[in-house]
Short mmCIF file of C-alpha atoms and ligand atoms in Angstrom, two decimals:
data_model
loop_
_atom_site.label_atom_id
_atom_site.label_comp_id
_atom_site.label_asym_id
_atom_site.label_seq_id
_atom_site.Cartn_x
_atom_site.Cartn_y
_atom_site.Cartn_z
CA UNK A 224 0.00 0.00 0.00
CA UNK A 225 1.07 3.62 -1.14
CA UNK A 226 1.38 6.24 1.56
CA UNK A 227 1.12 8.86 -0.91
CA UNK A 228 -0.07 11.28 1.57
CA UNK A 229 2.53 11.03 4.44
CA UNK A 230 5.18 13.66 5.49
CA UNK A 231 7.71 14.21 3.51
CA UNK A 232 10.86 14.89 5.75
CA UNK A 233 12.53 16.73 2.96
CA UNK A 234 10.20 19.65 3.09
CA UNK A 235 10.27 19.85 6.72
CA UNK A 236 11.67 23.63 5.50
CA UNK A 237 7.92 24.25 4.85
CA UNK A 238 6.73 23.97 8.16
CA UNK A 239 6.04 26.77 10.49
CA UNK A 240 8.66 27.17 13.30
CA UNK A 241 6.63 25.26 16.12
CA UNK A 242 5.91 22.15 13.83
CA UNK A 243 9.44 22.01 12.32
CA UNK A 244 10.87 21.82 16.29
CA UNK A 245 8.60 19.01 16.99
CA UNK A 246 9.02 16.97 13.73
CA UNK A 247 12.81 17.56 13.72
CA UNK A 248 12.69 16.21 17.71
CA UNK A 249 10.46 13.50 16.71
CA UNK A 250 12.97 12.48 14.10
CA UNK A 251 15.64 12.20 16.14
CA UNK A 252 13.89 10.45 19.00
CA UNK A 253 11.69 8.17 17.91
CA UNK A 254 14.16 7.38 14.23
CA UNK A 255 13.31 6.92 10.99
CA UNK A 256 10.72 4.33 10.42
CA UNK A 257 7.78 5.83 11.48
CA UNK A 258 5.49 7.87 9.06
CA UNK A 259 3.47 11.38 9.66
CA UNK A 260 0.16 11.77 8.08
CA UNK A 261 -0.17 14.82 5.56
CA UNK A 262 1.89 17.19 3.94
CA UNK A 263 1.69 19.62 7.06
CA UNK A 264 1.61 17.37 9.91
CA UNK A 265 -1.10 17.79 12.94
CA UNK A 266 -0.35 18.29 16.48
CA UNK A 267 -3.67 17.30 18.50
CA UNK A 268 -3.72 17.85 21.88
CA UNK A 269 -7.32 16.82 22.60
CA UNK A 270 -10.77 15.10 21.64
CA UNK A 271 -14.12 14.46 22.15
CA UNK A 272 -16.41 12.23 20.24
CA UNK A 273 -16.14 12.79 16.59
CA UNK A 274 -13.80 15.89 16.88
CA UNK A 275 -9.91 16.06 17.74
CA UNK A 276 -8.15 19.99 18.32
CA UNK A 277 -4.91 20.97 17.66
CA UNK A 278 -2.15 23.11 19.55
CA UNK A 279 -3.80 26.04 18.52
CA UNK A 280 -7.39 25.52 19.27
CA UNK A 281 -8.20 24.49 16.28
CA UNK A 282 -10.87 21.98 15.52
CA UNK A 283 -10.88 19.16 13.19
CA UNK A 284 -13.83 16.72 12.44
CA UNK A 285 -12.40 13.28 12.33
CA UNK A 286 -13.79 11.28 9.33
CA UNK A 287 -11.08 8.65 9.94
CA UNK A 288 -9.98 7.24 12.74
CA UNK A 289 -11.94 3.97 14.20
CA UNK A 290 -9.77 2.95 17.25
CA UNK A 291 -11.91 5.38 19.45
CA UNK A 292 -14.82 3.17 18.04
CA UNK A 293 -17.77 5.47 20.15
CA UNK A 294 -15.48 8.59 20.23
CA UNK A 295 -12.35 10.84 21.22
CA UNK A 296 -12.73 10.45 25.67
CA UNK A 297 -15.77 8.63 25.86
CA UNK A 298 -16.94 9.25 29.42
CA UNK A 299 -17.88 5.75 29.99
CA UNK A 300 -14.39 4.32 29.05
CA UNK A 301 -12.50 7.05 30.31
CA UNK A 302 -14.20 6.36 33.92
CA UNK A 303 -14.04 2.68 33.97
CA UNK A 304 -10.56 2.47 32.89
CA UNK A 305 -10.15 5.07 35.72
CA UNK A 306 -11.87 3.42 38.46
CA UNK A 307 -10.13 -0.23 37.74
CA UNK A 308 -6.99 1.25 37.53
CA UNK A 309 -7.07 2.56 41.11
CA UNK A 310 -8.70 -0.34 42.45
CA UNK A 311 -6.59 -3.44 40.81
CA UNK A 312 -4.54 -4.36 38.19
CA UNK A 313 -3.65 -8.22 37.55
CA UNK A 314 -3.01 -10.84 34.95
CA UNK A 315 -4.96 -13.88 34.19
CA UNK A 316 -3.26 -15.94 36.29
CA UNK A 317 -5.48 -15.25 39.13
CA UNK A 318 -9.33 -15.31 38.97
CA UNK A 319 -10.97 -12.53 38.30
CA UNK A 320 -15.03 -11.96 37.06
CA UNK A 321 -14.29 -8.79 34.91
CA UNK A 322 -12.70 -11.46 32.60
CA UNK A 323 -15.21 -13.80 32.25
CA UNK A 324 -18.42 -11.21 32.05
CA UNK A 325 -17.02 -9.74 29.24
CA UNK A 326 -16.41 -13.15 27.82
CA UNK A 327 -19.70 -13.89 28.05
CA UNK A 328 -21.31 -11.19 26.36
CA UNK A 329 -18.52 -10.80 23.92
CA UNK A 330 -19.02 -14.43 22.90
CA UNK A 331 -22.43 -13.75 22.55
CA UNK A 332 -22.66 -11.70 19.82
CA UNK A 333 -20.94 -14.59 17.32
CA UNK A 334 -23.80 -16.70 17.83
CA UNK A 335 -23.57 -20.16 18.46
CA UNK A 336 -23.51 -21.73 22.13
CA UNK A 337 -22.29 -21.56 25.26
CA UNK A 338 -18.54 -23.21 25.05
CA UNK A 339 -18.66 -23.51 21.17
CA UNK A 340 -15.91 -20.47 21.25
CA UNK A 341 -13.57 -19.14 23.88
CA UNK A 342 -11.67 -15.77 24.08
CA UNK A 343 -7.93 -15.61 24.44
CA UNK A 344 -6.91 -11.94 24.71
CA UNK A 345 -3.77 -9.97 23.48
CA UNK A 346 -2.90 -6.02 23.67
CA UNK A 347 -2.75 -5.89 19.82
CA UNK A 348 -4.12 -7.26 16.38
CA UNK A 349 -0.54 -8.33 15.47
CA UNK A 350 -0.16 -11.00 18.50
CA UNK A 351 -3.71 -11.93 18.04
CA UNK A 352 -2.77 -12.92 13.84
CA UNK A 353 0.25 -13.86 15.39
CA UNK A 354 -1.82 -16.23 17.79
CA UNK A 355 -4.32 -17.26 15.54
CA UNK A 356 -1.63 -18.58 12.97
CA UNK A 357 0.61 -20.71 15.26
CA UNK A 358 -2.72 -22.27 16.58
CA UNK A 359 -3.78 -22.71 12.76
CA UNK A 360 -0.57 -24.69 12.32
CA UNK A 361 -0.42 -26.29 15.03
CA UNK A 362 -4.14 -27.83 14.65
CA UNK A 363 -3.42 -28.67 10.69
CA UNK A 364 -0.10 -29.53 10.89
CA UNK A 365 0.52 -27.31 7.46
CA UNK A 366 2.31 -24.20 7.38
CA UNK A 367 0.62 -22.54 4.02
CA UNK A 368 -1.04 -19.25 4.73
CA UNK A 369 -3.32 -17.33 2.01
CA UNK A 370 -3.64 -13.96 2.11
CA UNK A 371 -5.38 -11.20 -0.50
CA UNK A 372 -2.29 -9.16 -2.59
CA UNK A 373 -2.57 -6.08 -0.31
CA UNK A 374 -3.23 -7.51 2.97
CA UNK A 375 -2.16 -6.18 6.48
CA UNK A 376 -2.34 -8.97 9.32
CA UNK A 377 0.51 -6.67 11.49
CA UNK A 378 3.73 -5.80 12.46
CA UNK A 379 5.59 -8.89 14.15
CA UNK A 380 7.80 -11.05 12.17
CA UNK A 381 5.51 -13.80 11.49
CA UNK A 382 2.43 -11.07 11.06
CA UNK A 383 5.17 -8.98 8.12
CA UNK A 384 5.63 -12.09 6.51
CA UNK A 385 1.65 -12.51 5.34
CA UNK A 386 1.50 -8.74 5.13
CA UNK A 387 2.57 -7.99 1.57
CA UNK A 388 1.01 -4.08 2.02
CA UNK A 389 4.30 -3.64 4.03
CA UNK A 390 6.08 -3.49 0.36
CA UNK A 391 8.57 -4.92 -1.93
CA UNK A 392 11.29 -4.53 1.36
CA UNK A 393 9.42 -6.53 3.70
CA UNK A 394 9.66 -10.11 2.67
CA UNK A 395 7.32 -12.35 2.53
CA UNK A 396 7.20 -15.75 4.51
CA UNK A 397 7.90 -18.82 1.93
CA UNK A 398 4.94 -20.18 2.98
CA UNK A 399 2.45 -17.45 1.83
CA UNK A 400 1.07 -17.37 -1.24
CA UNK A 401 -1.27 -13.88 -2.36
CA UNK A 402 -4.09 -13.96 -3.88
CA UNK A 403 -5.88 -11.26 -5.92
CA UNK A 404 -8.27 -8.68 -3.86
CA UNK A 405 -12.10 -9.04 -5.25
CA UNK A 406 -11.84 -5.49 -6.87
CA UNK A 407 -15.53 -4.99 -7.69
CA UNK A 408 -14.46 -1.77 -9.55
CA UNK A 409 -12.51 -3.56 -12.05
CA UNK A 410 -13.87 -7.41 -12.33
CA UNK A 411 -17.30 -6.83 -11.75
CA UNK A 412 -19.67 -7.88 -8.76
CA UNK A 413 -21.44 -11.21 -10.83
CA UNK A 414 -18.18 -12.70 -11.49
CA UNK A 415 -16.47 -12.18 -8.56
CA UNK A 416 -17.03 -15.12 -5.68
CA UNK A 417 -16.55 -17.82 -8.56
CA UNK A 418 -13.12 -15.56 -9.23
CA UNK A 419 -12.05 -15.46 -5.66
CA UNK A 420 -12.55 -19.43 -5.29
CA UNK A 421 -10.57 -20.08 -8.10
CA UNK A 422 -7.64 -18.15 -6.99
CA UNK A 423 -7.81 -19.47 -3.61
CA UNK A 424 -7.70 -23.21 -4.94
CA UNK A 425 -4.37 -22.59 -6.81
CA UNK A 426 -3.17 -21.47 -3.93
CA UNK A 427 -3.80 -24.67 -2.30
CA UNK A 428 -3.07 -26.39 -4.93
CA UNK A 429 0.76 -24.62 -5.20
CA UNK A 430 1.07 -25.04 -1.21
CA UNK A 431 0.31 -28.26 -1.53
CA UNK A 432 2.93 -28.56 -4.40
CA UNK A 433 5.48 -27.32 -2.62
CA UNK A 434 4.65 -29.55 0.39
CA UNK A 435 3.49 -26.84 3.21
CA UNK A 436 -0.19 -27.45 3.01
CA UNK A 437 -2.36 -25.12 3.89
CA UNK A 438 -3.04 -24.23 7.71
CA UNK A 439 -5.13 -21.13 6.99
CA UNK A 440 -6.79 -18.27 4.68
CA UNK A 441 -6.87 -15.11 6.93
CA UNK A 442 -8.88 -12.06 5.08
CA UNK A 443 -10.07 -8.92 6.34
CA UNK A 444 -13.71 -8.81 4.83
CA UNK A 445 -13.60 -5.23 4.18
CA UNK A 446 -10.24 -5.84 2.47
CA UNK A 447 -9.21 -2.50 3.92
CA UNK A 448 -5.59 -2.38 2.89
CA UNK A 449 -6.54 -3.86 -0.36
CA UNK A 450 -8.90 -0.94 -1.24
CA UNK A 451 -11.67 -1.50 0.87
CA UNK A 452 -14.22 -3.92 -1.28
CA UNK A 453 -17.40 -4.79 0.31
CA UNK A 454 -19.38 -6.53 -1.93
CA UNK A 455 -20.41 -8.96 -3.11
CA UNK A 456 -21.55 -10.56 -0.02
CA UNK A 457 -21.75 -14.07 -1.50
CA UNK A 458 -17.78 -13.69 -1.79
CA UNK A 459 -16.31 -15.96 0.77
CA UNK A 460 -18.00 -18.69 0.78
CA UNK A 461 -16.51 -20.59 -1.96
CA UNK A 462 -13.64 -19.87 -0.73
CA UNK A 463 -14.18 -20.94 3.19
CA UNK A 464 -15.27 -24.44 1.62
CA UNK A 465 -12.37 -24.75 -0.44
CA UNK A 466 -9.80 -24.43 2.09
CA UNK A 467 -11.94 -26.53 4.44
CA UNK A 468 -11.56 -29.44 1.67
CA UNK A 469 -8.14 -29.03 1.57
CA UNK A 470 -7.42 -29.26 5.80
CA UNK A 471 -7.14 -25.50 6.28
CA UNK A 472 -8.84 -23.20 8.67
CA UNK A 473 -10.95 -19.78 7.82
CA UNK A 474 -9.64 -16.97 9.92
CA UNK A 475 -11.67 -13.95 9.77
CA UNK A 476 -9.23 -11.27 10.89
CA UNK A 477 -11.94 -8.62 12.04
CA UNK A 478 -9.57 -5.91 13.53
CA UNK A 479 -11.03 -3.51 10.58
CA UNK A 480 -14.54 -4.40 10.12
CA UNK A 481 -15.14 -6.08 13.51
CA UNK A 482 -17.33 -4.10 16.50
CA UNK A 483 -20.38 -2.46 14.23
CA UNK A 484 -18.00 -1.14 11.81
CA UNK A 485 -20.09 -2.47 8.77
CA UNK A 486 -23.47 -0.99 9.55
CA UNK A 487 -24.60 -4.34 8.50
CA UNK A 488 -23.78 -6.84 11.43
CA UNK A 489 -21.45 -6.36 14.34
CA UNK A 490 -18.55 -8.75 12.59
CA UNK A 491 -17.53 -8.24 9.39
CA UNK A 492 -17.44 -11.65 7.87
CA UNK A 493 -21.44 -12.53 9.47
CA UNK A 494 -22.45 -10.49 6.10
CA UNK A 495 -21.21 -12.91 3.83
CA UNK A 496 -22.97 -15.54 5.84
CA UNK A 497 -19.82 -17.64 6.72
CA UNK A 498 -18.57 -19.30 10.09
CA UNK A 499 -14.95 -18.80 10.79
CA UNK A 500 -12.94 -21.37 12.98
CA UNK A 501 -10.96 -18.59 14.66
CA UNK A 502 -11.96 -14.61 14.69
CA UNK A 503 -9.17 -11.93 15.54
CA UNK A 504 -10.24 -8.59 16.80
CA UNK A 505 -8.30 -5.59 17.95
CA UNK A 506 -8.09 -1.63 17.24
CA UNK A 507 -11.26 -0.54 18.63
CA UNK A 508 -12.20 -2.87 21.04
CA UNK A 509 -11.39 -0.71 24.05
CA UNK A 510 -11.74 2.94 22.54
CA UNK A 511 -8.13 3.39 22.34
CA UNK A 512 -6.89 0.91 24.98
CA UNK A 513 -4.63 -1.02 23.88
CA UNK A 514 -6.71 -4.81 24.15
CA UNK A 515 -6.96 -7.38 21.37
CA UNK A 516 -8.06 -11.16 21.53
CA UNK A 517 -8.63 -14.36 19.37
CA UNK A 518 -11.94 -15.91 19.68
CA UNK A 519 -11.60 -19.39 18.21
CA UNK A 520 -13.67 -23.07 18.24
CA UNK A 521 -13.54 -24.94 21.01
CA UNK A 522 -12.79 -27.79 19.01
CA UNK A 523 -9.79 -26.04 17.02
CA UNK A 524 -8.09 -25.08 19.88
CA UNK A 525 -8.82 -27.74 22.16
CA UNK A 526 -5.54 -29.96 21.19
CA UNK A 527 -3.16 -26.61 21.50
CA UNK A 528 -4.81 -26.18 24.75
CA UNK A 529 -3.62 -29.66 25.39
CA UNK A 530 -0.35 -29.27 24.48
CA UNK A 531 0.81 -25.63 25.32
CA UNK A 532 0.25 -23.44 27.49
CA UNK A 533 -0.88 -19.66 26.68
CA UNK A 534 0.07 -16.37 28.66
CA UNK A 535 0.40 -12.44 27.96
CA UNK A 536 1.49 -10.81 30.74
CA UNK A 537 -0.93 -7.50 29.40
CA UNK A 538 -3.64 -9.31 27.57
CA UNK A 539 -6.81 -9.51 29.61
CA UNK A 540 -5.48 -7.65 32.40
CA UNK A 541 -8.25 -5.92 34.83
CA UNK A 542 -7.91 -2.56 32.93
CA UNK A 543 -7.70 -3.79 29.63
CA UNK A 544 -11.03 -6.10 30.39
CA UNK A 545 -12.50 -3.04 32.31
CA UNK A 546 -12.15 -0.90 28.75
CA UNK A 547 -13.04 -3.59 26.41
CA UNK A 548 -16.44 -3.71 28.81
CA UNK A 549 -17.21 -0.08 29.22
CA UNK A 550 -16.89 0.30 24.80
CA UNK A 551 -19.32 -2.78 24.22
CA UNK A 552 -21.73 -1.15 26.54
CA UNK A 553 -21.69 1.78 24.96
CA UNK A 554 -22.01 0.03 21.20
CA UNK A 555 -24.74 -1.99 23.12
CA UNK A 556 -26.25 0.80 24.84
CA UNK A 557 -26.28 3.77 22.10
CA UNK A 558 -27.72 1.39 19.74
CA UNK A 559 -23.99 2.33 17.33
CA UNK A 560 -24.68 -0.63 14.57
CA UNK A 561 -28.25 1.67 13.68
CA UNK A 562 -26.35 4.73 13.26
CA UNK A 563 -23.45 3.23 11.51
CA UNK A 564 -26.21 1.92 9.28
CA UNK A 565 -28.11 4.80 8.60
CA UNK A 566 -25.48 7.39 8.91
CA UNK A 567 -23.20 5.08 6.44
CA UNK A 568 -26.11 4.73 4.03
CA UNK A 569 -26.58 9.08 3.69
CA UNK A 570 -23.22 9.12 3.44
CA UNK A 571 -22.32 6.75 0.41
CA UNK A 572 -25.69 8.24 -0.90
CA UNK A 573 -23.58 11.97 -0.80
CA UNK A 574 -20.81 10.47 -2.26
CA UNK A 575 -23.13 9.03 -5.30
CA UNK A 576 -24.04 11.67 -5.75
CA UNK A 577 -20.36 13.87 -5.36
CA UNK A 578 -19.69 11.36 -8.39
CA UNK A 579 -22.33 12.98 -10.78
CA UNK A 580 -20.50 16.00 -10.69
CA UNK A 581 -16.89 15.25 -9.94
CA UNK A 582 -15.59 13.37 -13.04
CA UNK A 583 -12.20 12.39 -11.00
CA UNK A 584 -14.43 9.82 -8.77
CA UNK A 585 -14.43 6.78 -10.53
CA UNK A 586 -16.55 4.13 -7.73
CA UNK A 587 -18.03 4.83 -4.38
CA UNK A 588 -18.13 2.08 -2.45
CA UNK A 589 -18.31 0.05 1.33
CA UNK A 590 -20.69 -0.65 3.52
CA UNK A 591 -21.46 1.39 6.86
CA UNK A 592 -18.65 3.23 8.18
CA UNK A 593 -15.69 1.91 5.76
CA UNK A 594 -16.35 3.66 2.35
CA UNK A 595 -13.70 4.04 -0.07
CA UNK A 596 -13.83 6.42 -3.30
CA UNK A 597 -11.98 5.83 -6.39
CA UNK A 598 -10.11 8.61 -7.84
CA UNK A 599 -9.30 8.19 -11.52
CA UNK A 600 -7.69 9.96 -14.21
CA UNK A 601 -9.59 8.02 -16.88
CA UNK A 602 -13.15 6.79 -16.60
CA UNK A 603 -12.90 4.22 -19.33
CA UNK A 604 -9.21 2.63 -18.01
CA UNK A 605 -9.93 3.41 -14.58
CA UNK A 606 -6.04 4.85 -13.73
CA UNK A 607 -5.20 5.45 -10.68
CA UNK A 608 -4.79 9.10 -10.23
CA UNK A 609 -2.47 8.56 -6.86
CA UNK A 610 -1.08 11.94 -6.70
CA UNK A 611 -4.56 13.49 -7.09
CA UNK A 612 -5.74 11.65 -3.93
CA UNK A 613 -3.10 12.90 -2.18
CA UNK A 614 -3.90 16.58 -2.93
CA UNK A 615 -7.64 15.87 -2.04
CA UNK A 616 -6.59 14.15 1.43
CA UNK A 617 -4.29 16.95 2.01
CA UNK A 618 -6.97 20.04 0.72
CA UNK A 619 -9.39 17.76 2.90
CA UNK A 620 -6.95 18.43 6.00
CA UNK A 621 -6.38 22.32 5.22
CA UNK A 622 -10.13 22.39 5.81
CA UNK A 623 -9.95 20.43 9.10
CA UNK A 624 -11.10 17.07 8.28
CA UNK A 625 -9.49 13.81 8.11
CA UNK A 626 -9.14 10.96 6.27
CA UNK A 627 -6.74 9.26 4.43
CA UNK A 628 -5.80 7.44 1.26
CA UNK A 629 -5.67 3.12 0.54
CA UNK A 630 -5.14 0.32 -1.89
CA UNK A 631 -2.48 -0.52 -4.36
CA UNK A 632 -1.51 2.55 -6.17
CA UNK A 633 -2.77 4.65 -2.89
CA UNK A 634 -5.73 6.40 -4.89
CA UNK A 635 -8.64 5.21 -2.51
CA UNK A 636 -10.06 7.85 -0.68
CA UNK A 637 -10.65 5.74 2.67
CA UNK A 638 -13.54 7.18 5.00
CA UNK A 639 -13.55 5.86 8.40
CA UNK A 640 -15.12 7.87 10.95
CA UNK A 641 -15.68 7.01 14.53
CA UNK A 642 -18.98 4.90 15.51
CA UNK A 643 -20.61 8.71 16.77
CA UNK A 644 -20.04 9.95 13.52
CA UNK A 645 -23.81 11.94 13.44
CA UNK A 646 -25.63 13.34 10.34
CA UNK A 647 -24.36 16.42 11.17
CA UNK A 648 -20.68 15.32 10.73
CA UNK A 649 -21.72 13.66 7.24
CA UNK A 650 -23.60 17.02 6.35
CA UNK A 651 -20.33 18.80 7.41
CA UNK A 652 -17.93 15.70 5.75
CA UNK A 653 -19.58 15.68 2.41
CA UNK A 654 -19.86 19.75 2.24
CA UNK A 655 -16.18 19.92 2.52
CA UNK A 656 -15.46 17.59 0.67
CA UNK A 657 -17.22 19.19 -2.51
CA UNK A 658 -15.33 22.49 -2.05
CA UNK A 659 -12.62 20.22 -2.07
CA UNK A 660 -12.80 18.36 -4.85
CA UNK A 661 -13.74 21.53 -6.71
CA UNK A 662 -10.64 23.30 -5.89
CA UNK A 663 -8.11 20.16 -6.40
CA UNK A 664 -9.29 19.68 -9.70
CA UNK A 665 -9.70 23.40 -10.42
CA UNK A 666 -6.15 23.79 -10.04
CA UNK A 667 -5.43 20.39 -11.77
CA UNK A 668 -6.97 21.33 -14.73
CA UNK A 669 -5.00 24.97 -15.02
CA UNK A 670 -2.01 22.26 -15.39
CA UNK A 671 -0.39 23.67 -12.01
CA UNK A 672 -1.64 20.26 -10.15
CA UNK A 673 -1.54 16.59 -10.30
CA UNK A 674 1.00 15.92 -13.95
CA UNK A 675 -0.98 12.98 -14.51
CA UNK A 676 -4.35 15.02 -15.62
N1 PMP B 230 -5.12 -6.66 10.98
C1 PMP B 230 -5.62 -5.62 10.32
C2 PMP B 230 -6.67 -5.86 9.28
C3 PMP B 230 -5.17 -4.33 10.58
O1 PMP B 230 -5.66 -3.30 9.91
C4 PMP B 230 -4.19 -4.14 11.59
C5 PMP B 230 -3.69 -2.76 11.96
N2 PMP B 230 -3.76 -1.79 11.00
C6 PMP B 230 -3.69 -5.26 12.25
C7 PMP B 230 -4.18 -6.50 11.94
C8 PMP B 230 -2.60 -5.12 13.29
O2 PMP B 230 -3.08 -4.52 14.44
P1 PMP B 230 -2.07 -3.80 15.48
O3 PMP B 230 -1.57 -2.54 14.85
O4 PMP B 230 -2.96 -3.55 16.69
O5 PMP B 230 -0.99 -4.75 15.79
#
């Protein structure tokens, strides 16, 4: 994946005199692998619900950023993180309810009954991949792993090896083998699940050629990293079956479109009507805490349960749990997966109709609260028009709203908002980004712009 809107540390010289301090100290701190969003880098110093501020007062609306799931200092989270934190925190080697209530009504929510699943918690969506895969392999006894071309599973070694978003730099494991992401944009929705299937059993067939097997097909059902492809919903289960004929399991790695984030069900992959054998989840399941789990078969797990033993020092400890709790109340309790739907559906409805007007959009698309918009610089070859992107995330910014850019060649527009997000924020989100789109291309077109238009 393209970060063609990050920082670019070579025009730090551009920056106003506060920023430049503070990216300069940053640099030499923190080193030279991180990333800054936008061509003039933000400095927020506070939020609440569906709006961050910067340094200087100013206010942004925040169309992008899911880990605070119901909002920037949720006053439910922030006080139950608050209260457990000055009253105990342990590990799970000790008993503990917290644990196990929020076991219960997590588990819930999968379907199924009691004991079909358990919870195993992490701190973040890499160990939980990380988890998922070494009990995959252990279970199968195959090593193969089958990931979409632009996947992100995370950052540990074994995560970066089935992560090929990471780039040409970061090797992949030889055990992985990448299959194409169901671009609806360019294939077509009719064709697609009988496409998807097809790739996925020459996969299998290639693992099995090379003699790993295959232990598991791990997808992200929004395919965020990919470009963010939501439909058709009859996509995966072709492909579930086919690696269940060949020995594998199905992980659904939810971390994206887990927690309401689909408008359409509160887990991603319960839209295209499949039933994984393990589930990861992460990022927003404690509002910015960090807490991530695996929620897997009994039956899968039950022989590395057997065998070895599982501890995270972090993972599941009283505060984590007490976070995790307090943000599926408040999904539960503000009734979040309605307004994701509703608010989602006005706002891909806005963005239809932004498309009528603003030839550079080439498909809207998602589903709830993970929409992605194609910019093009030809309708009838669909190019990517990457740099174009990056001036409308950018222009977006200057006008204090956020979001950022995905896929391949980076020329997804990829809207995200927070749970909250209102249809005031959407009213606001879709305004902007008119005036936006109007000036980018404005200037594009006077040939002082994007050189591929
Ligand atoms: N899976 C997916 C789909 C992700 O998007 C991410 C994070 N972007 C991860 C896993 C890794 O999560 P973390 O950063 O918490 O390790």
């Amino acid at each position: 994946m393209q970060m063609n809107n990050a920082f670019d540390p070579e025009a730090a010289g551009t920056l106003d005199e506060a920023t430049r301090a503070l990216v300069e100290r940053r640099a030499r701190l923190l080193g030279p692998a991180y990333r800054l969003f936008y061509k003039e880098p933000i400095h927020f110093v506070r939020g609440r619900g569906s709006r961050l501020w910067d340094a200087d007062g100013n206010e942004f609306l925040d169309a992008y950023n899911n880990v605070v799931s119901v909002g920037h200092a949720h006053p439910a989270v922030v006080d139950a993180v608050h209260r457990q934190m000055a009253t105990l925190c342990t590990h799970t080697r000790y008993l503990q309810e917290g644990i196990l209530d929020y076991a219960e009504q997590l588990l819930a929510t999968f379907g199924g009954a009691p004991g079909d699943r358990h919870l195993m918690m992490t701190c973040t969506g890499s160990e939980a991949n990380d988890l998922a895969t070494r009990i995959a392999k252990h279970r199968t006894g195959n090593q193969g792993v089958i990931v979409t071309s632009e996947a992100y599973h995370g950052n540990s070694e074994c995560t970066a090896g089935f992560s090929p978003s990471l780039g040409d730099n970061s090797p992949l494991g030889t055990w992985v083998r990448r299959i194409p992401a169901p671009d609806s944009y360019r294939i077509g929705d009719a064709d697609l699940p009988g496409f998807f299937e097809q790739r996925v059993r020459e996969a299998i067939a290639d693992l099995h050629r090379h003699g790993q097997g295959v232990a598991a097909l791990i997808v992200d059902s929004l395919f965020s990293s990919d470009g963010i492809y939501a439909h058709p919903t009859s996509l995966l289960r072709g492909a579930v079956d086919a690696v269940h004929e060949a020995g594998g399991l199905f992980i659904a790695d939810e971390v994206q479109s887990g927690f309401a984030r689909s408008g359409d069900a509160m887990w991603g992959y319960q839209r295209h009507g499949v039933s994984p054998d393990i589930i990861t989840t992460g990022k927003p399941m404690g509002n910015g805490y960090p807490v991530a789990g695996v929620v897997v078969d009994h039956d899968v797990v039950s022989k590395f349960g057997r065998e070895l033993r599982y501890f995270n020092t972090f993972g599941g400890n009283s505060v984590a749990v007490a976070a995790a709790q307090a943000t599926l109340n408040v999904i539960e309790q503000e009734r979040l997966l309605d307004n994701v739907h509703t608010t989602g559906a006005g706002l891909l409805a806005g963005l239809g109709e932004l498309a009528q007007r603003h030839h550079c959009i080439g498909d809207v698309r998602g589903a709830g609260f993970y929409i992605g918009v194609e910019i093009v610089s030809d309708h009838d070859l669909k190019t990517p028009d990457a740099q174009l992107t990056a001036q409308i995330v950018n222009g977006l910014r200057d006008r204090r709203v956020l979001i950022s850019a995905t896929g391949p060649a980076g020329n997804v527009l990829k809207i995200r908002p927070p749970l909250v997000f209102n249809g005031d924020d959407a009213a606001r989100f879709l305004e902007t980004l008119d005036d936006t789109l109007s000036a980018v291309t404005a200037v594009a077109s006077a040939g002082i712009g994007s050189g591929s238009r």
